[in-house]
């Protein structure tokens, strides 16, 4: 018996019946408690070999310079960089190709990922701030649109070298590097020292539904005791009560995570696998999000193996020619797969943690994993980029290829990645999703547009058509 039939059979007595939130749509219930949007930015050193990172698929043209393919349709691993930990995440991530830093020269630098600019000091000065502007994470954290109320911490930042992060402020026209914390224990203390609890109210939606059903059944018992209620109506009412009892028995707990600091964390120490350090950091991030201590986290992943800390080795294989050095290509895939697994650990953790609305926290968290450079020439065409989560804000489960067709190459160098469109469009997309107006970030760049847009000596006009649109949002990717 549906609700309309029940109301008709009870007549005037139906006024005593409560509304049944337990039978409302999930959309209506979600409106009762909406989780905040959150961001996690992760970057690793060196670049990716194109043949290792991107999937080998046949993409379909959806716009003049955009080809896409569905990641869930890929049989087996997405690529050599993405191991089994990613197999269950294909529908929850997207991979973007053809997003370029438009600059005449590039090299190792920490400013490309979130500033969209090469370093101010030029090549080789990877510790310098951006030539133009500030980083997207800093611009988001200072916006009242993203933080209507000042949080306990605007952002948490982790790097094994506290002087080597990718976040930069700019309050007086001069970019300054923001401090990072170098140990998992230090990050834990920074986030939870002196914290006495709080966070958003936590109610299990399933428990709330169960309580409503109990109250409704009690009301039914009162109605059944009324003499005016005929035998057939009592039978109908009992059938409906039995139906509600069955619904209650079938409810599955959707208890959101409680706001409690991780209590049994074993902090990394010398001799332990390096993965523990980053997985602890991931746990701290999720706990901080659960308690609403912060809504932004930035993590610089410099390690590449559980035990090997020879960074010159990792740098060396990143310079090898992937087309001719099969050994270096395999070594690079292994190192970057170790990094990818740390990213997958975070995404899976967010996906298994229930938010205040009883849905996975990942649905309201945008995770961005990127690199400082692309191929072995240390170029910045096609910066390797992955996005996870974000719910209905971005298109997931998709391989986006924004490279220009027919393929074009900067300085006619076919051993460089084919050029695409400005990477700044991706960063501006994220900032708009965060609620920022263009006026909050566009002044932080070259010629009044976010990021850098510099033609080089060997430029053949590949990017000229994007001069006026380099801060537009990415087509199709943003929903």
mmCIF file with all atom_site columns, C-alpha atoms in Angstrom, residues 166-312:
data_model
loop_
_atom_site.group_PDB
_atom_site.id
_atom_site.type_symbol
_atom_site.label_atom_id
_atom_site.label_alt_id
_atom_site.label_comp_id
_atom_site.label_asym_id
_atom_site.label_entity_id
_atom_site.label_seq_id
_atom_site.pdbx_PDB_ins_code
_atom_site.Cartn_x
_atom_site.Cartn_y
_atom_site.Cartn_z
_atom_site.occupancy
_atom_site.B_iso_or_equiv
_atom_site.pdbx_formal_charge
_atom_site.auth_seq_id
_atom_site.auth_comp_id
_atom_site.auth_asym_id
_atom_site.auth_atom_id
_atom_site.pdbx_PDB_model_num
ATOM 1   C CA . UNK A 1 166 ? 54.829  24.148 -4.161 1.00 0.00 ? 166 UNK A CA 1
ATOM 2   C CA . UNK A 1 167 ? 52.639  26.704 -2.346 1.00 0.00 ? 167 UNK A CA 1
ATOM 3   C CA . UNK A 1 168 ? 53.365  30.409 -2.755 1.00 0.00 ? 168 UNK A CA 1
ATOM 4   C CA . UNK A 1 169 ? 51.705  33.497 -1.312 1.00 0.00 ? 169 UNK A CA 1
ATOM 5   C CA . UNK A 1 170 ? 51.754  36.922 -2.887 1.00 0.00 ? 170 UNK A CA 1
ATOM 6   C CA . UNK A 1 171 ? 50.499  39.796 -0.763 1.00 0.00 ? 171 UNK A CA 1
ATOM 7   C CA . UNK A 1 172 ? 52.749  42.653 -1.871 1.00 0.00 ? 172 UNK A CA 1
ATOM 8   C CA . UNK A 1 173 ? 53.679  41.746 -5.422 1.00 0.00 ? 173 UNK A CA 1
ATOM 9   C CA . UNK A 1 174 ? 56.499  39.435 -4.351 1.00 0.00 ? 174 UNK A CA 1
ATOM 10  C CA . UNK A 1 175 ? 55.825  35.676 -4.206 1.00 0.00 ? 175 UNK A CA 1
ATOM 11  C CA . UNK A 1 176 ? 56.952  33.979 -0.996 1.00 0.00 ? 176 UNK A CA 1
ATOM 12  C CA . UNK A 1 177 ? 57.218  30.272 -0.290 1.00 0.00 ? 177 UNK A CA 1
ATOM 13  C CA . UNK A 1 178 ? 54.776  28.957 2.313  1.00 0.00 ? 178 UNK A CA 1
ATOM 14  C CA . UNK A 1 179 ? 56.111  26.681 5.088  1.00 0.00 ? 179 UNK A CA 1
ATOM 15  C CA . UNK A 1 180 ? 55.666  22.915 4.926  1.00 0.00 ? 180 UNK A CA 1
ATOM 16  C CA . UNK A 1 181 ? 55.976  20.368 7.754  1.00 0.00 ? 181 UNK A CA 1
ATOM 17  C CA . UNK A 1 182 ? 58.605  17.665 7.273  1.00 0.00 ? 182 UNK A CA 1
ATOM 18  C CA . UNK A 1 183 ? 57.468  14.711 9.443  1.00 0.00 ? 183 UNK A CA 1
ATOM 19  C CA . UNK A 1 184 ? 54.220  12.837 9.919  1.00 0.00 ? 184 UNK A CA 1
ATOM 20  C CA . UNK A 1 185 ? 54.452  13.331 13.690 1.00 0.00 ? 185 UNK A CA 1
ATOM 21  C CA . UNK A 1 186 ? 55.047  17.043 13.235 1.00 0.00 ? 186 UNK A CA 1
ATOM 22  C CA . UNK A 1 187 ? 52.011  17.269 10.965 1.00 0.00 ? 187 UNK A CA 1
ATOM 23  C CA . UNK A 1 188 ? 49.889  15.381 13.497 1.00 0.00 ? 188 UNK A CA 1
ATOM 24  C CA . UNK A 1 189 ? 50.960  17.723 16.299 1.00 0.00 ? 189 UNK A CA 1
ATOM 25  C CA . UNK A 1 190 ? 50.366  20.769 14.132 1.00 0.00 ? 190 UNK A CA 1
ATOM 26  C CA . UNK A 1 191 ? 46.832  19.656 13.323 1.00 0.00 ? 191 UNK A CA 1
ATOM 27  C CA . UNK A 1 192 ? 45.664  18.156 16.621 1.00 0.00 ? 192 UNK A CA 1
ATOM 28  C CA . UNK A 1 193 ? 47.782  19.726 19.380 1.00 0.00 ? 193 UNK A CA 1
ATOM 29  C CA . UNK A 1 194 ? 45.405  21.401 21.790 1.00 0.00 ? 194 UNK A CA 1
ATOM 30  C CA . UNK A 1 195 ? 42.376  20.147 19.863 1.00 0.00 ? 195 UNK A CA 1
ATOM 31  C CA . UNK A 1 196 ? 39.597  19.277 22.291 1.00 0.00 ? 196 UNK A CA 1
ATOM 32  C CA . UNK A 1 197 ? 36.981  18.068 19.850 1.00 0.00 ? 197 UNK A CA 1
ATOM 33  C CA . UNK A 1 198 ? 34.278  19.639 17.808 1.00 0.00 ? 198 UNK A CA 1
ATOM 34  C CA . UNK A 1 199 ? 33.698  19.351 14.123 1.00 0.00 ? 199 UNK A CA 1
ATOM 35  C CA . UNK A 1 200 ? 30.372  19.114 12.345 1.00 0.00 ? 200 UNK A CA 1
ATOM 36  C CA . UNK A 1 201 ? 27.442  17.307 14.008 1.00 0.00 ? 201 UNK A CA 1
ATOM 37  C CA . UNK A 1 202 ? 27.429  13.611 13.171 1.00 0.00 ? 202 UNK A CA 1
ATOM 38  C CA . UNK A 1 203 ? 24.170  11.701 12.752 1.00 0.00 ? 203 UNK A CA 1
ATOM 39  C CA . UNK A 1 204 ? 23.804  8.298  11.128 1.00 0.00 ? 204 UNK A CA 1
ATOM 40  C CA . UNK A 1 205 ? 21.176  8.795  8.381  1.00 0.00 ? 205 UNK A CA 1
ATOM 41  C CA . UNK A 1 206 ? 20.166  5.131  8.738  1.00 0.00 ? 206 UNK A CA 1
ATOM 42  C CA . UNK A 1 207 ? 19.658  5.566  12.478 1.00 0.00 ? 207 UNK A CA 1
ATOM 43  C CA . UNK A 1 208 ? 17.585  8.685  11.815 1.00 0.00 ? 208 UNK A CA 1
ATOM 44  C CA . UNK A 1 209 ? 15.394  6.744  9.387  1.00 0.00 ? 209 UNK A CA 1
ATOM 45  C CA . UNK A 1 210 ? 15.005  3.920  11.915 1.00 0.00 ? 210 UNK A CA 1
ATOM 46  C CA . UNK A 1 211 ? 13.881  6.358  14.606 1.00 0.00 ? 211 UNK A CA 1
ATOM 47  C CA . UNK A 1 212 ? 11.288  7.878  12.276 1.00 0.00 ? 212 UNK A CA 1
ATOM 48  C CA . UNK A 1 213 ? 9.934   4.419  11.458 1.00 0.00 ? 213 UNK A CA 1
ATOM 49  C CA . UNK A 1 214 ? 9.671   3.598  15.176 1.00 0.00 ? 214 UNK A CA 1
ATOM 50  C CA . UNK A 1 215 ? 7.730   6.803  15.828 1.00 0.00 ? 215 UNK A CA 1
ATOM 51  C CA . UNK A 1 216 ? 5.438   6.056  12.908 1.00 0.00 ? 216 UNK A CA 1
ATOM 52  C CA . UNK A 1 217 ? 4.715   2.526  14.141 1.00 0.00 ? 217 UNK A CA 1
ATOM 53  C CA . UNK A 1 218 ? 3.810   3.883  17.576 1.00 0.00 ? 218 UNK A CA 1
ATOM 54  C CA . UNK A 1 219 ? 1.366   6.289  15.904 1.00 0.00 ? 219 UNK A CA 1
ATOM 55  C CA . UNK A 1 220 ? -0.119  3.385  13.953 1.00 0.00 ? 220 UNK A CA 1
ATOM 56  C CA . UNK A 1 221 ? -0.794  1.540  17.225 1.00 0.00 ? 221 UNK A CA 1
ATOM 57  C CA . UNK A 1 222 ? -2.795  4.521  18.471 1.00 0.00 ? 222 UNK A CA 1
ATOM 58  C CA . UNK A 1 223 ? -4.795  4.620  15.245 1.00 0.00 ? 223 UNK A CA 1
ATOM 59  C CA . UNK A 1 224 ? -5.567  0.910  15.402 1.00 0.00 ? 224 UNK A CA 1
ATOM 60  C CA . UNK A 1 225 ? -7.111  1.420  18.859 1.00 0.00 ? 225 UNK A CA 1
ATOM 61  C CA . UNK A 1 226 ? -9.687  3.868  17.480 1.00 0.00 ? 226 UNK A CA 1
ATOM 62  C CA . UNK A 1 227 ? -13.209 2.390  17.313 1.00 0.00 ? 227 UNK A CA 1
ATOM 63  C CA . UNK A 1 228 ? -14.080 4.318  14.136 1.00 0.00 ? 228 UNK A CA 1
ATOM 64  C CA . UNK A 1 229 ? -11.394 2.439  12.209 1.00 0.00 ? 229 UNK A CA 1
ATOM 65  C CA . UNK A 1 230 ? -13.007 -0.433 10.314 1.00 0.00 ? 230 UNK A CA 1
ATOM 66  C CA . UNK A 1 231 ? -11.646 -3.937 10.100 1.00 0.00 ? 231 UNK A CA 1
ATOM 67  C CA . UNK A 1 232 ? -10.470 -3.553 6.505  1.00 0.00 ? 232 UNK A CA 1
ATOM 68  C CA . UNK A 1 233 ? -8.693  -0.302 7.339  1.00 0.00 ? 233 UNK A CA 1
ATOM 69  C CA . UNK A 1 234 ? -7.009  -1.972 10.313 1.00 0.00 ? 234 UNK A CA 1
ATOM 70  C CA . UNK A 1 235 ? -5.825  -4.706 7.989  1.00 0.00 ? 235 UNK A CA 1
ATOM 71  C CA . UNK A 1 236 ? -4.458  -2.165 5.534  1.00 0.00 ? 236 UNK A CA 1
ATOM 72  C CA . UNK A 1 237 ? -2.775  -0.252 8.338  1.00 0.00 ? 237 UNK A CA 1
ATOM 73  C CA . UNK A 1 238 ? -1.163  -3.457 9.626  1.00 0.00 ? 238 UNK A CA 1
ATOM 74  C CA . UNK A 1 239 ? 0.084   -4.291 6.149  1.00 0.00 ? 239 UNK A CA 1
ATOM 75  C CA . UNK A 1 240 ? 1.708   -0.890 5.942  1.00 0.00 ? 240 UNK A CA 1
ATOM 76  C CA . UNK A 1 241 ? 3.187   -1.295 9.423  1.00 0.00 ? 241 UNK A CA 1
ATOM 77  C CA . UNK A 1 242 ? 4.641   -4.658 8.379  1.00 0.00 ? 242 UNK A CA 1
ATOM 78  C CA . UNK A 1 243 ? 6.099   -3.002 5.318  1.00 0.00 ? 243 UNK A CA 1
ATOM 79  C CA . UNK A 1 244 ? 7.792   -0.330 7.441  1.00 0.00 ? 244 UNK A CA 1
ATOM 80  C CA . UNK A 1 245 ? 9.105   -2.978 9.814  1.00 0.00 ? 245 UNK A CA 1
ATOM 81  C CA . UNK A 1 246 ? 10.683  -4.715 6.827  1.00 0.00 ? 246 UNK A CA 1
ATOM 82  C CA . UNK A 1 247 ? 12.238  -1.463 5.677  1.00 0.00 ? 247 UNK A CA 1
ATOM 83  C CA . UNK A 1 248 ? 13.728  -0.945 9.112  1.00 0.00 ? 248 UNK A CA 1
ATOM 84  C CA . UNK A 1 249 ? 15.216  -4.454 9.132  1.00 0.00 ? 249 UNK A CA 1
ATOM 85  C CA . UNK A 1 250 ? 16.874  -3.775 5.798  1.00 0.00 ? 250 UNK A CA 1
ATOM 86  C CA . UNK A 1 251 ? 18.519  -0.492 6.772  1.00 0.00 ? 251 UNK A CA 1
ATOM 87  C CA . UNK A 1 252 ? 22.308  -0.481 6.530  1.00 0.00 ? 252 UNK A CA 1
ATOM 88  C CA . UNK A 1 253 ? 24.282  1.737  8.853  1.00 0.00 ? 253 UNK A CA 1
ATOM 89  C CA . UNK A 1 254 ? 25.682  4.828  7.167  1.00 0.00 ? 254 UNK A CA 1
ATOM 90  C CA . UNK A 1 255 ? 27.363  6.245  10.235 1.00 0.00 ? 255 UNK A CA 1
ATOM 91  C CA . UNK A 1 256 ? 29.603  9.159  9.248  1.00 0.00 ? 256 UNK A CA 1
ATOM 92  C CA . UNK A 1 257 ? 33.156  9.146  10.588 1.00 0.00 ? 257 UNK A CA 1
ATOM 93  C CA . UNK A 1 258 ? 33.477  10.578 14.092 1.00 0.00 ? 258 UNK A CA 1
ATOM 94  C CA . UNK A 1 259 ? 35.675  13.594 14.747 1.00 0.00 ? 259 UNK A CA 1
ATOM 95  C CA . UNK A 1 260 ? 38.524  11.922 16.617 1.00 0.00 ? 260 UNK A CA 1
ATOM 96  C CA . UNK A 1 261 ? 42.306  12.243 16.059 1.00 0.00 ? 261 UNK A CA 1
ATOM 97  C CA . UNK A 1 262 ? 43.971  8.992  14.936 1.00 0.00 ? 262 UNK A CA 1
ATOM 98  C CA . UNK A 1 263 ? 44.825  7.279  18.241 1.00 0.00 ? 263 UNK A CA 1
ATOM 99  C CA . UNK A 1 264 ? 46.976  4.314  17.226 1.00 0.00 ? 264 UNK A CA 1
ATOM 100 C CA . UNK A 1 265 ? 49.232  5.885  14.614 1.00 0.00 ? 265 UNK A CA 1
ATOM 101 C CA . UNK A 1 266 ? 52.773  4.534  14.474 1.00 0.00 ? 266 UNK A CA 1
ATOM 102 C CA . UNK A 1 267 ? 54.867  7.434  13.264 1.00 0.00 ? 267 UNK A CA 1
ATOM 103 C CA . UNK A 1 268 ? 57.594  6.786  10.746 1.00 0.00 ? 268 UNK A CA 1
ATOM 104 C CA . UNK A 1 269 ? 61.113  6.249  12.072 1.00 0.00 ? 269 UNK A CA 1
ATOM 105 C CA . UNK A 1 270 ? 64.433  5.304  10.519 1.00 0.00 ? 270 UNK A CA 1
ATOM 106 C CA . UNK A 1 271 ? 64.330  1.776  9.168  1.00 0.00 ? 271 UNK A CA 1
ATOM 107 C CA . UNK A 1 272 ? 60.598  1.723  8.559  1.00 0.00 ? 272 UNK A CA 1
ATOM 108 C CA . UNK A 1 273 ? 59.159  1.608  5.061  1.00 0.00 ? 273 UNK A CA 1
ATOM 109 C CA . UNK A 1 274 ? 58.806  5.078  3.626  1.00 0.00 ? 274 UNK A CA 1
ATOM 110 C CA . UNK A 1 275 ? 55.224  4.361  2.585  1.00 0.00 ? 275 UNK A CA 1
ATOM 111 C CA . UNK A 1 276 ? 54.191  4.529  6.252  1.00 0.00 ? 276 UNK A CA 1
ATOM 112 C CA . UNK A 1 277 ? 55.126  8.196  6.351  1.00 0.00 ? 277 UNK A CA 1
ATOM 113 C CA . UNK A 1 278 ? 52.804  9.119  3.491  1.00 0.00 ? 278 UNK A CA 1
ATOM 114 C CA . UNK A 1 279 ? 49.986  6.825  4.560  1.00 0.00 ? 279 UNK A CA 1
ATOM 115 C CA . UNK A 1 280 ? 50.103  8.434  8.002  1.00 0.00 ? 280 UNK A CA 1
ATOM 116 C CA . UNK A 1 281 ? 49.868  11.814 6.308  1.00 0.00 ? 281 UNK A CA 1
ATOM 117 C CA . UNK A 1 282 ? 46.840  10.560 4.361  1.00 0.00 ? 282 UNK A CA 1
ATOM 118 C CA . UNK A 1 283 ? 45.176  9.434  7.597  1.00 0.00 ? 283 UNK A CA 1
ATOM 119 C CA . UNK A 1 284 ? 45.852  12.826 9.198  1.00 0.00 ? 284 UNK A CA 1
ATOM 120 C CA . UNK A 1 285 ? 44.329  14.618 6.201  1.00 0.00 ? 285 UNK A CA 1
ATOM 121 C CA . UNK A 1 286 ? 41.132  12.558 6.347  1.00 0.00 ? 286 UNK A CA 1
ATOM 122 C CA . UNK A 1 287 ? 40.859  13.038 10.125 1.00 0.00 ? 287 UNK A CA 1
ATOM 123 C CA . UNK A 1 288 ? 41.376  16.798 9.735  1.00 0.00 ? 288 UNK A CA 1
ATOM 124 C CA . UNK A 1 289 ? 38.656  16.907 7.080  1.00 0.00 ? 289 UNK A CA 1
ATOM 125 C CA . UNK A 1 290 ? 36.321  14.871 9.298  1.00 0.00 ? 290 UNK A CA 1
ATOM 126 C CA . UNK A 1 291 ? 36.768  17.360 12.146 1.00 0.00 ? 291 UNK A CA 1
ATOM 127 C CA . UNK A 1 292 ? 36.535  20.287 9.700  1.00 0.00 ? 292 UNK A CA 1
ATOM 128 C CA . UNK A 1 293 ? 39.848  21.595 11.025 1.00 0.00 ? 293 UNK A CA 1
ATOM 129 C CA . UNK A 1 294 ? 40.824  22.410 7.458  1.00 0.00 ? 294 UNK A CA 1
ATOM 130 C CA . UNK A 1 295 ? 39.528  21.818 3.941  1.00 0.00 ? 295 UNK A CA 1
ATOM 131 C CA . UNK A 1 296 ? 42.804  22.055 2.005  1.00 0.00 ? 296 UNK A CA 1
ATOM 132 C CA . UNK A 1 297 ? 45.886  19.822 2.048  1.00 0.00 ? 297 UNK A CA 1
ATOM 133 C CA . UNK A 1 298 ? 49.044  20.038 -0.078 1.00 0.00 ? 298 UNK A CA 1
ATOM 134 C CA . UNK A 1 299 ? 51.561  17.179 -0.143 1.00 0.00 ? 299 UNK A CA 1
ATOM 135 C CA . UNK A 1 300 ? 54.895  17.121 -1.955 1.00 0.00 ? 300 UNK A CA 1
ATOM 136 C CA . UNK A 1 301 ? 55.926  13.493 -2.588 1.00 0.00 ? 301 UNK A CA 1
ATOM 137 C CA . UNK A 1 302 ? 59.706  13.390 -2.966 1.00 0.00 ? 302 UNK A CA 1
ATOM 138 C CA . UNK A 1 303 ? 60.209  9.707  -2.149 1.00 0.00 ? 303 UNK A CA 1
ATOM 139 C CA . UNK A 1 304 ? 59.818  7.019  -4.795 1.00 0.00 ? 304 UNK A CA 1
ATOM 140 C CA . UNK A 1 305 ? 60.574  3.725  -3.020 1.00 0.00 ? 305 UNK A CA 1
ATOM 141 C CA . UNK A 1 306 ? 60.170  2.097  0.399  1.00 0.00 ? 306 UNK A CA 1
ATOM 142 C CA . UNK A 1 307 ? 63.925  2.004  1.052  1.00 0.00 ? 307 UNK A CA 1
ATOM 143 C CA . UNK A 1 308 ? 65.863  3.706  -1.756 1.00 0.00 ? 308 UNK A CA 1
ATOM 144 C CA . UNK A 1 309 ? 66.543  7.357  -0.968 1.00 0.00 ? 309 UNK A CA 1
ATOM 145 C CA . UNK A 1 310 ? 69.080  7.954  -3.732 1.00 0.00 ? 310 UNK A CA 1
ATOM 146 C CA . UNK A 1 311 ? 67.321  10.889 -5.347 1.00 0.00 ? 311 UNK A CA 1
ATOM 147 C CA . UNK A 1 312 ? 70.078  11.290 -7.917 1.00 0.00 ? 312 UNK A CA 1
#
